[in-house]
Amino acid sequence: MITPSNILKKCLMSENGYSITPSQYWSDDEWYINQDQRDFYPNTGYQVINTGQASGTIVGGNLCTFNLLQGSCFLPEPENAILFLEEDNLLEQNTLSEFDRNLQSIIHLKSFYSVKGIVIGRFQTASQITLEQICKLIHSKPELNSIPVICNLDFGHTTPQITFPIGGEAEIIATSTRCEILIKKH
């Protein structure tokens, strides 16, 4: 079984590539308050929004924070990138519109035309974002129609949290019957 700690070890202590697979369960509770009384939910796995296959440099993180880098020398241009993006629920019910605005801001970057794919972390339950809503949002962006988009990954503001190496290289394969995320270089 691949756990977040196993992925961290593979990322930091091995030169071999590795696959990221969905966790069996996930949580959205305030884990730091009480470790003995946590709420875990069965993981339904990755959700493919757009099918396709792509390889590219890993760029991303929290979408709102990532966008704060625009206009600075610290923003990594998403050239030939697989974007790993996630958002928290700080704005709660406004999260979908904020995610939409922040995603559109990235789409407006000059180098966005070369983005190869997008991987989206799981949304917190308080955000009230459904799979149908995120699919509708992604499909409303013509710039995303020709690239693979996968959501519901174990990173961001839910538990478990996988490690993905920014600046490394990933390959994503998203079909109606298969979904793989491979970290090739880290």
mmCIF file of C-alpha atoms in Angstrom:
data_model
loop_
_atom_site.group_PDB
_atom_site.id
_atom_site.type_symbol
_atom_site.label_atom_id
_atom_site.label_comp_id
_atom_site.label_asym_id
_atom_site.label_seq_id
_atom_site.Cartn_x
_atom_site.Cartn_y
_atom_site.Cartn_z
ATOM 1 C CA MET A 1 0.000 0.000 0.000
ATOM 2 C CA ILE A 2 1.320 3.428 -0.902
ATOM 3 C CA THR A 3 0.914 5.923 1.915
ATOM 4 C CA PRO A 4 1.858 9.605 2.046
ATOM 5 C CA SER A 5 4.952 8.712 4.130
ATOM 6 C CA ASN A 6 5.991 6.091 1.540
ATOM 7 C CA ILE A 7 5.597 8.666 -1.222
ATOM 8 C CA LEU A 8 7.673 11.183 0.758
ATOM 9 C CA LYS A 9 10.423 8.572 1.167
ATOM 10 C CA LYS A 10 10.316 7.663 -2.530
ATOM 11 C CA CYS A 11 10.437 11.334 -3.481
ATOM 12 C CA LEU A 12 13.351 12.217 -1.204
ATOM 13 C CA MET A 13 15.344 8.999 -0.875
ATOM 14 C CA SER A 14 15.100 7.281 -4.234
ATOM 15 C CA GLU A 15 15.947 8.118 -7.804
ATOM 16 C CA ASN A 16 13.325 5.751 -9.210
ATOM 17 C CA GLY A 17 10.017 6.980 -10.538
ATOM 18 C CA TYR A 18 6.836 6.036 -8.735
ATOM 19 C CA SER A 19 3.097 5.940 -9.175
ATOM 20 C CA ILE A 20 0.631 7.877 -7.022
ATOM 21 C CA THR A 21 -2.487 5.895 -6.210
ATOM 22 C CA PRO A 22 -5.631 6.992 -4.367
ATOM 23 C CA SER A 23 -5.777 6.430 -0.625
ATOM 24 C CA GLN A 24 -8.379 4.039 0.706
ATOM 25 C CA TYR A 25 -9.857 6.703 3.021
ATOM 26 C CA TRP A 26 -9.619 10.460 3.406
ATOM 27 C CA SER A 27 -10.437 12.991 6.080
ATOM 28 C CA ASP A 28 -11.300 16.643 6.255
ATOM 29 C CA ASP A 29 -11.362 17.060 10.023
ATOM 30 C CA GLU A 30 -9.227 19.269 12.214
ATOM 31 C CA TRP A 31 -6.746 16.471 12.890
ATOM 32 C CA TYR A 32 -4.616 18.590 15.227
ATOM 33 C CA ILE A 33 -7.446 18.909 17.787
ATOM 34 C CA ASN A 34 -8.076 15.234 18.555
ATOM 35 C CA GLN A 35 -6.174 12.399 16.899
ATOM 36 C CA ASP A 36 -8.392 9.767 18.557
ATOM 37 C CA GLN A 37 -11.706 10.991 17.165
ATOM 38 C CA ARG A 38 -11.296 11.548 13.467
ATOM 39 C CA ASP A 39 -13.832 11.183 10.680
ATOM 40 C CA PHE A 40 -12.676 9.232 7.630
ATOM 41 C CA TYR A 41 -14.605 8.704 4.390
ATOM 42 C CA PRO A 42 -14.181 6.040 1.708
ATOM 43 C CA ASN A 43 -12.205 7.392 -1.231
ATOM 44 C CA THR A 44 -14.010 7.073 -4.547
ATOM 45 C CA GLY A 45 -10.695 7.498 -6.379
ATOM 46 C CA TYR A 46 -9.548 9.928 -8.998
ATOM 47 C CA GLN A 47 -12.095 11.546 -11.261
ATOM 48 C CA VAL A 48 -11.212 12.088 -14.908
ATOM 49 C CA ILE A 49 -12.713 15.323 -16.212
ATOM 50 C CA ASN A 50 -10.864 15.429 -19.554
ATOM 51 C CA THR A 51 -9.209 12.373 -21.027
ATOM 52 C CA GLY A 52 -5.706 12.366 -22.473
ATOM 53 C CA GLN A 53 -2.074 11.610 -21.781
ATOM 54 C CA ALA A 54 0.654 14.127 -21.021
ATOM 55 C CA SER A 55 4.101 14.578 -19.520
ATOM 56 C CA GLY A 56 5.533 17.760 -18.139
ATOM 57 C CA THR A 57 7.233 19.678 -15.367
ATOM 58 C CA ILE A 58 5.346 19.729 -12.067
ATOM 59 C CA VAL A 59 4.233 23.259 -11.144
ATOM 60 C CA GLY A 60 1.584 24.397 -8.702
ATOM 61 C CA GLY A 61 0.274 24.318 -5.168
ATOM 62 C CA ASN A 62 -2.515 26.234 -3.485
ATOM 63 C CA LEU A 63 -4.167 28.105 -6.355
ATOM 64 C CA CYS A 64 -4.875 31.340 -4.487
ATOM 65 C CA THR A 65 -1.332 31.487 -3.107
ATOM 66 C CA PHE A 66 0.153 30.553 -6.484
ATOM 67 C CA ASN A 67 -1.646 33.501 -8.047
ATOM 68 C CA LEU A 68 -0.167 35.873 -5.474
ATOM 69 C CA LEU A 69 3.164 35.268 -7.226
ATOM 70 C CA GLN A 70 1.934 36.781 -10.504
ATOM 71 C CA GLY A 71 3.858 39.913 -11.375
ATOM 72 C CA SER A 72 6.832 38.805 -9.278
ATOM 73 C CA CYS A 73 10.076 37.103 -10.238
ATOM 74 C CA PHE A 74 8.996 34.093 -8.125
ATOM 75 C CA LEU A 75 6.163 32.822 -10.315
ATOM 76 C CA PRO A 76 7.235 29.643 -12.105
ATOM 77 C CA GLU A 77 5.955 29.932 -15.665
ATOM 78 C CA PRO A 78 3.770 26.940 -16.486
ATOM 79 C CA GLU A 79 5.617 26.154 -19.720
ATOM 80 C CA ASN A 80 5.235 22.491 -20.648
ATOM 81 C CA ALA A 81 3.807 21.887 -17.181
ATOM 82 C CA ILE A 82 1.460 19.535 -15.440
ATOM 83 C CA LEU A 83 -0.288 21.891 -13.015
ATOM 84 C CA PHE A 84 -1.009 20.467 -9.562
ATOM 85 C CA LEU A 85 -3.637 22.795 -8.073
ATOM 86 C CA GLU A 86 -5.752 22.805 -4.936
ATOM 87 C CA GLU A 87 -7.819 25.248 -2.911
ATOM 88 C CA ASP A 88 -8.886 25.548 0.703
ATOM 89 C CA ASN A 89 -12.325 26.369 2.067
ATOM 90 C CA LEU A 90 -11.446 29.676 3.735
ATOM 91 C CA LEU A 91 -14.112 31.392 1.687
ATOM 92 C CA GLU A 92 -16.468 28.430 2.151
ATOM 93 C CA GLN A 93 -19.382 28.777 -0.268
ATOM 94 C CA ASN A 94 -17.533 31.257 -2.470
ATOM 95 C CA THR A 95 -14.760 28.752 -3.114
ATOM 96 C CA LEU A 96 -16.033 27.626 -6.539
ATOM 97 C CA SER A 97 -16.193 31.181 -7.864
ATOM 98 C CA GLU A 98 -12.776 31.968 -6.367
ATOM 99 C CA PHE A 99 -11.330 28.784 -7.848
ATOM 100 C CA ASP A 100 -12.838 29.797 -11.198
ATOM 101 C CA ARG A 101 -11.350 33.306 -11.007
ATOM 102 C CA ASN A 102 -7.918 32.086 -9.931
ATOM 103 C CA LEU A 103 -7.846 29.364 -12.584
ATOM 104 C CA GLN A 104 -8.826 31.886 -15.250
ATOM 105 C CA SER A 105 -5.996 34.125 -14.076
ATOM 106 C CA ILE A 106 -3.511 31.300 -14.717
ATOM 107 C CA ILE A 107 -5.111 30.623 -18.109
ATOM 108 C CA HIS A 108 -4.372 34.268 -19.018
ATOM 109 C CA LEU A 109 -0.605 33.770 -18.492
ATOM 110 C CA LYS A 110 1.333 34.053 -21.760
ATOM 111 C CA SER A 111 2.861 30.597 -21.388
ATOM 112 C CA PHE A 112 -0.390 28.806 -20.487
ATOM 113 C CA TYR A 113 -0.797 27.623 -24.092
ATOM 114 C CA SER A 114 1.933 25.047 -23.415
ATOM 115 C CA VAL A 115 0.388 23.535 -20.249
ATOM 116 C CA LYS A 116 0.122 19.791 -20.801
ATOM 117 C CA GLY A 117 -2.404 18.778 -18.106
ATOM 118 C CA ILE A 118 -3.993 19.668 -14.785
ATOM 119 C CA VAL A 119 -4.281 17.649 -11.575
ATOM 120 C CA ILE A 120 -6.660 19.034 -8.932
ATOM 121 C CA GLY A 121 -6.572 18.165 -5.234
ATOM 122 C CA ARG A 122 -9.673 17.161 -3.302
ATOM 123 C CA PHE A 123 -11.915 20.013 -2.174
ATOM 124 C CA GLN A 124 -12.818 20.234 1.500
ATOM 125 C CA THR A 125 -16.385 19.322 2.394
ATOM 126 C CA ALA A 126 -17.169 22.829 3.727
ATOM 127 C CA SER A 127 -16.541 24.210 0.225
ATOM 128 C CA GLN A 128 -19.663 22.315 -0.914
ATOM 129 C CA ILE A 129 -18.095 21.863 -4.356
ATOM 130 C CA THR A 130 -19.447 18.801 -6.115
ATOM 131 C CA LEU A 131 -17.858 16.770 -8.886
ATOM 132 C CA GLU A 132 -20.593 17.997 -11.231
ATOM 133 C CA GLN A 133 -19.741 21.627 -10.450
ATOM 134 C CA ILE A 134 -16.007 21.208 -10.996
ATOM 135 C CA CYS A 135 -16.658 19.303 -14.259
ATOM 136 C CA LYS A 136 -18.964 22.060 -15.481
ATOM 137 C CA LEU A 137 -16.363 24.683 -14.553
ATOM 138 C CA ILE A 138 -13.504 22.868 -16.328
ATOM 139 C CA HIS A 139 -15.668 22.256 -19.421
ATOM 140 C CA SER A 140 -16.530 25.971 -19.546
ATOM 141 C CA LYS A 141 -12.870 26.786 -20.264
ATOM 142 C CA PRO A 142 -12.129 26.217 -23.970
ATOM 143 C CA GLU A 143 -8.381 26.422 -23.227
ATOM 144 C CA LEU A 144 -8.693 23.188 -21.208
ATOM 145 C CA ASN A 145 -10.626 21.121 -23.758
ATOM 146 C CA SER A 146 -7.541 19.547 -25.329
ATOM 147 C CA ILE A 147 -5.603 18.656 -22.159
ATOM 148 C CA PRO A 148 -6.183 15.924 -19.576
ATOM 149 C CA VAL A 149 -7.698 17.087 -16.285
ATOM 150 C CA ILE A 150 -7.962 14.847 -13.224
ATOM 151 C CA CYS A 151 -9.426 15.769 -9.841
ATOM 152 C CA ASN A 152 -9.893 14.348 -6.337
ATOM 153 C CA LEU A 153 -6.229 13.745 -5.547
ATOM 154 C CA ASP A 154 -4.824 13.374 -2.039
ATOM 155 C CA PHE A 155 -3.041 16.672 -1.654
ATOM 156 C CA GLY A 156 -3.848 20.071 -0.287
ATOM 157 C CA HIS A 157 -6.089 20.702 2.696
ATOM 158 C CA THR A 158 -7.407 17.177 3.258
ATOM 159 C CA THR A 159 -5.742 14.087 4.736
ATOM 160 C CA PRO A 160 -3.755 12.203 3.502
ATOM 161 C CA GLN A 161 -1.413 14.586 1.763
ATOM 162 C CA ILE A 162 0.912 13.243 -0.887
ATOM 163 C CA THR A 163 4.226 14.877 -1.706
ATOM 164 C CA PHE A 164 4.755 15.998 -5.263
ATOM 165 C CA PRO A 165 8.111 17.473 -6.291
ATOM 166 C CA ILE A 166 7.697 20.927 -7.797
ATOM 167 C CA GLY A 167 10.147 21.120 -10.693
ATOM 168 C CA GLY A 168 10.086 17.338 -11.119
ATOM 169 C CA GLU A 169 8.462 15.581 -14.029
ATOM 170 C CA ALA A 170 5.096 13.829 -14.078
ATOM 171 C CA GLU A 171 3.137 11.812 -16.570
ATOM 172 C CA ILE A 172 -0.634 11.559 -16.394
ATOM 173 C CA ILE A 173 -2.795 9.054 -18.213
ATOM 174 C CA ALA A 174 -6.521 9.677 -18.077
ATOM 175 C CA THR A 175 -8.966 7.508 -19.997
ATOM 176 C CA SER A 176 -12.499 6.358 -19.285
ATOM 177 C CA THR A 177 -11.101 3.126 -17.813
ATOM 178 C CA ARG A 178 -7.647 4.085 -16.538
ATOM 179 C CA CYS A 179 -6.168 6.910 -14.517
ATOM 180 C CA GLU A 180 -2.467 7.006 -13.612
ATOM 181 C CA ILE A 181 -0.210 9.639 -12.173
ATOM 182 C CA LEU A 182 3.466 8.832 -12.440
ATOM 183 C CA ILE A 183 6.279 10.863 -10.942
ATOM 184 C CA LYS A 184 9.121 10.243 -13.388
ATOM 185 C CA LYS A 185 11.796 12.639 -12.104
ATOM 186 C CA HIS A 186 12.103 14.183 -8.689
#
